mmCIF file of C-alpha atoms in Angstrom:
data_model
loop_
_atom_site.group_PDB
_atom_site.id
_atom_site.type_symbol
_atom_site.label_atom_id
_atom_site.label_comp_id
_atom_site.label_asym_id
_atom_site.label_seq_id
_atom_site.Cartn_x
_atom_site.Cartn_y
_atom_site.Cartn_z
ATOM 1 C CA UNK A 255 13.621 9.816 3.203
ATOM 2 C CA UNK A 256 11.014 9.700 0.456
ATOM 3 C CA UNK A 257 8.171 7.451 -0.548
ATOM 4 C CA UNK A 258 6.576 8.572 -3.781
ATOM 5 C CA UNK A 259 3.350 7.037 -5.030
ATOM 6 C CA UNK A 260 2.190 7.132 -8.617
ATOM 7 C CA UNK A 261 -0.320 5.436 -10.880
ATOM 8 C CA UNK A 262 -3.599 6.709 -9.538
ATOM 9 C CA UNK A 263 -6.364 7.964 -11.793
ATOM 10 C CA UNK A 264 -9.968 7.628 -12.853
ATOM 11 C CA UNK A 265 -11.180 4.211 -13.955
ATOM 12 C CA UNK A 266 -14.520 2.588 -14.645
ATOM 13 C CA UNK A 267 -15.862 -0.218 -12.441
ATOM 14 C CA UNK A 268 -14.186 -3.464 -13.387
ATOM 15 C CA UNK A 269 -11.074 -1.665 -14.560
ATOM 16 C CA UNK A 270 -7.479 -1.928 -13.391
ATOM 17 C CA UNK A 271 -4.668 0.305 -12.200
ATOM 18 C CA UNK A 272 -1.127 -0.320 -11.032
ATOM 19 C CA UNK A 273 0.146 1.855 -8.219
ATOM 20 C CA UNK A 274 3.876 2.302 -7.626
ATOM 21 C CA UNK A 275 5.745 3.298 -4.488
ATOM 22 C CA UNK A 276 9.342 4.367 -5.053
ATOM 23 C CA UNK A 277 11.520 4.518 -1.944
ATOM 24 C CA UNK A 278 14.685 6.544 -1.443
ATOM 25 C CA UNK A 279 16.788 7.709 1.478
ATOM 26 C CA UNK A 280 16.596 4.662 3.724
ATOM 27 C CA UNK A 281 17.637 1.034 3.738
ATOM 28 C CA UNK A 282 14.851 -0.511 1.697
ATOM 29 C CA UNK A 283 15.800 -4.045 2.766
ATOM 30 C CA UNK A 284 15.144 -3.263 6.440
ATOM 31 C CA UNK A 285 11.550 -2.116 5.993
ATOM 32 C CA UNK A 286 8.262 -3.767 5.142
ATOM 33 C CA UNK A 287 6.038 -1.737 2.834
ATOM 34 C CA UNK A 288 2.328 -1.328 3.267
ATOM 35 C CA UNK A 289 -0.481 0.294 1.337
ATOM 36 C CA UNK A 290 -3.231 2.184 3.109
ATOM 37 C CA UNK A 291 -6.236 3.966 1.677
ATOM 38 C CA UNK A 292 -8.544 6.683 2.919
ATOM 39 C CA UNK A 293 -11.930 7.061 1.250
ATOM 40 C CA UNK A 294 -13.587 10.484 1.360
ATOM 41 C CA UNK A 295 -14.880 11.165 4.860
ATOM 42 C CA UNK A 296 -13.713 7.832 6.243
ATOM 43 C CA UNK A 297 -10.900 6.434 8.350
ATOM 44 C CA UNK A 298 -7.595 5.298 6.908
ATOM 45 C CA UNK A 299 -7.511 1.537 6.250
ATOM 46 C CA UNK A 300 -4.591 -0.843 5.880
ATOM 47 C CA UNK A 301 -5.035 -2.607 2.541
ATOM 48 C CA UNK A 302 -1.944 -4.671 1.880
ATOM 49 C CA UNK A 303 1.644 -5.216 2.979
ATOM 50 C CA UNK A 304 4.698 -7.101 1.828
ATOM 51 C CA UNK A 305 7.424 -8.385 4.069
ATOM 52 C CA UNK A 306 10.798 -7.504 2.582
ATOM 53 C CA UNK A 307 12.590 -10.378 4.293
ATOM 54 C CA UNK A 308 10.443 -13.265 3.079
ATOM 55 C CA UNK A 309 7.885 -11.765 0.640
ATOM 56 C CA UNK A 310 4.969 -12.823 2.843
ATOM 57 C CA UNK A 311 1.980 -10.686 1.927
ATOM 58 C CA UNK A 312 -1.113 -9.406 3.706
ATOM 59 C CA UNK A 313 -4.424 -8.270 2.227
ATOM 60 C CA UNK A 314 -7.504 -6.948 3.920
ATOM 61 C CA UNK A 315 -10.563 -9.086 3.189
ATOM 62 C CA UNK A 316 -12.275 -6.610 0.888
ATOM 63 C CA UNK A 317 -9.417 -6.701 -1.656
ATOM 64 C CA UNK A 318 -8.366 -10.355 -1.536
ATOM 65 C CA UNK A 319 -8.370 -11.868 -5.001
ATOM 66 C CA UNK A 320 -8.454 -8.428 -6.657
ATOM 67 C CA UNK A 321 -5.288 -6.633 -5.488
ATOM 68 C CA UNK A 322 -1.733 -7.947 -5.713
ATOM 69 C CA UNK A 323 1.312 -6.485 -3.995
ATOM 70 C CA UNK A 324 4.819 -7.070 -5.315
ATOM 71 C CA UNK A 325 8.319 -5.717 -4.904
ATOM 72 C CA UNK A 326 11.150 -4.916 -7.312
ATOM 73 C CA UNK A 327 14.232 -4.884 -5.125
ATOM 74 C CA UNK A 328 16.505 -3.555 -7.858
ATOM 75 C CA UNK A 329 14.307 -0.474 -8.210
ATOM 76 C CA UNK A 330 13.446 -0.040 -4.502
ATOM 77 C CA UNK A 331 9.844 -0.004 -5.618
ATOM 78 C CA UNK A 332 6.697 -1.735 -4.413
ATOM 79 C CA UNK A 333 3.669 -2.126 -6.646
ATOM 80 C CA UNK A 334 -0.014 -2.612 -5.930
ATOM 81 C CA UNK A 335 -1.966 -4.052 -8.839
ATOM 82 C CA UNK A 336 -5.645 -3.179 -8.540
ATOM 83 C CA UNK A 337 -8.006 -5.331 -10.620
ATOM 84 C CA UNK A 338 -11.785 -5.534 -10.860
ATOM 85 C CA UNK A 339 -12.091 -2.139 -9.218
ATOM 86 C CA UNK A 340 -15.309 -1.162 -7.496
ATOM 87 C CA UNK A 341 -16.698 2.279 -6.632
ATOM 88 C CA UNK A 342 -15.999 1.540 -2.959
ATOM 89 C CA UNK A 343 -12.285 1.325 -3.798
ATOM 90 C CA UNK A 344 -12.300 5.085 -4.419
ATOM 91 C CA UNK A 345 -9.765 6.596 -2.025
ATOM 92 C CA UNK A 346 -6.401 8.245 -1.651
ATOM 93 C CA UNK A 347 -3.879 5.411 -1.581
ATOM 94 C CA UNK A 348 -0.753 5.841 0.525
ATOM 95 C CA UNK A 349 2.311 3.691 0.781
ATOM 96 C CA UNK A 350 4.168 3.546 4.066
ATOM 97 C CA UNK A 351 7.233 1.836 5.487
ATOM 98 C CA UNK A 352 7.596 0.067 8.816
ATOM 99 C CA UNK A 353 10.815 -1.406 10.197
ATOM 100 C CA UNK A 354 10.886 -5.163 9.730
ATOM 101 C CA UNK A 355 11.067 -5.741 13.521
ATOM 102 C CA UNK A 356 7.466 -4.529 13.732
ATOM 103 C CA UNK A 357 6.581 -5.624 10.233
ATOM 104 C CA UNK A 358 3.313 -6.114 8.400
ATOM 105 C CA UNK A 359 1.473 -6.988 11.608
ATOM 106 C CA UNK A 360 1.207 -3.239 12.104
ATOM 107 C CA UNK A 361 -0.717 -2.934 8.841
ATOM 108 C CA UNK A 362 -2.916 -5.957 9.503
ATOM 109 C CA UNK A 363 -3.860 -4.574 12.924
ATOM 110 C CA UNK A 364 -4.506 -1.087 11.467
ATOM 111 C CA UNK A 365 -1.863 0.609 13.637
ATOM 112 C CA UNK A 366 -1.103 3.203 11.010
ATOM 113 C CA UNK A 367 0.435 5.524 13.600
ATOM 114 C CA UNK A 368 3.202 2.940 14.037
ATOM 115 C CA UNK A 369 4.407 3.267 10.443
ATOM 116 C CA UNK A 370 7.798 4.963 10.154
ATOM 117 C CA UNK A 371 7.557 6.758 6.807
ATOM 118 C CA UNK A 372 4.672 7.838 4.588
ATOM 119 C CA UNK A 373 4.188 8.954 1.033
ATOM 120 C CA UNK A 374 1.860 11.781 0.086
ATOM 121 C CA UNK A 375 -0.703 9.577 -1.601
ATOM 122 C CA UNK A 376 -2.249 9.047 -5.001
ATOM 123 C CA UNK A 377 -5.967 9.345 -5.757
ATOM 124 C CA UNK A 378 -7.902 6.428 -7.217
ATOM 125 C CA UNK A 379 -11.410 7.190 -8.432
ATOM 126 C CA UNK A 380 -13.676 4.393 -9.615
ATOM 127 C CA UNK A 381 -16.704 5.783 -11.379
ATOM 128 C CA UNK A 382 -18.904 5.054 -14.356
#
């Protein structure tokens, strides 16, 4: 089982990045995919999630209107488009999979220990 994130980097405030999460080794259709982030010295935070069965999405309040999650089923890949980035968005971004029976509620309620699979993360730095 692998979740591999990519797309992180250094960007100026107001800039954009697109993060990718490529999944292999498990039945992609049976899992919802979430994005978490962990700023330096802070707790991990659930940022967004997409339900694989009905494409319902979740966003934490601080990113609503700026981040967009999407899924390419043919590529077993989930994307997180980050727009209008702010310095407080600086963090390691992780994608994680949770079985659809538990679903994105786990992400919304910040139960990151309940996620089934994790990637290794990609660093996003927002700095002038």
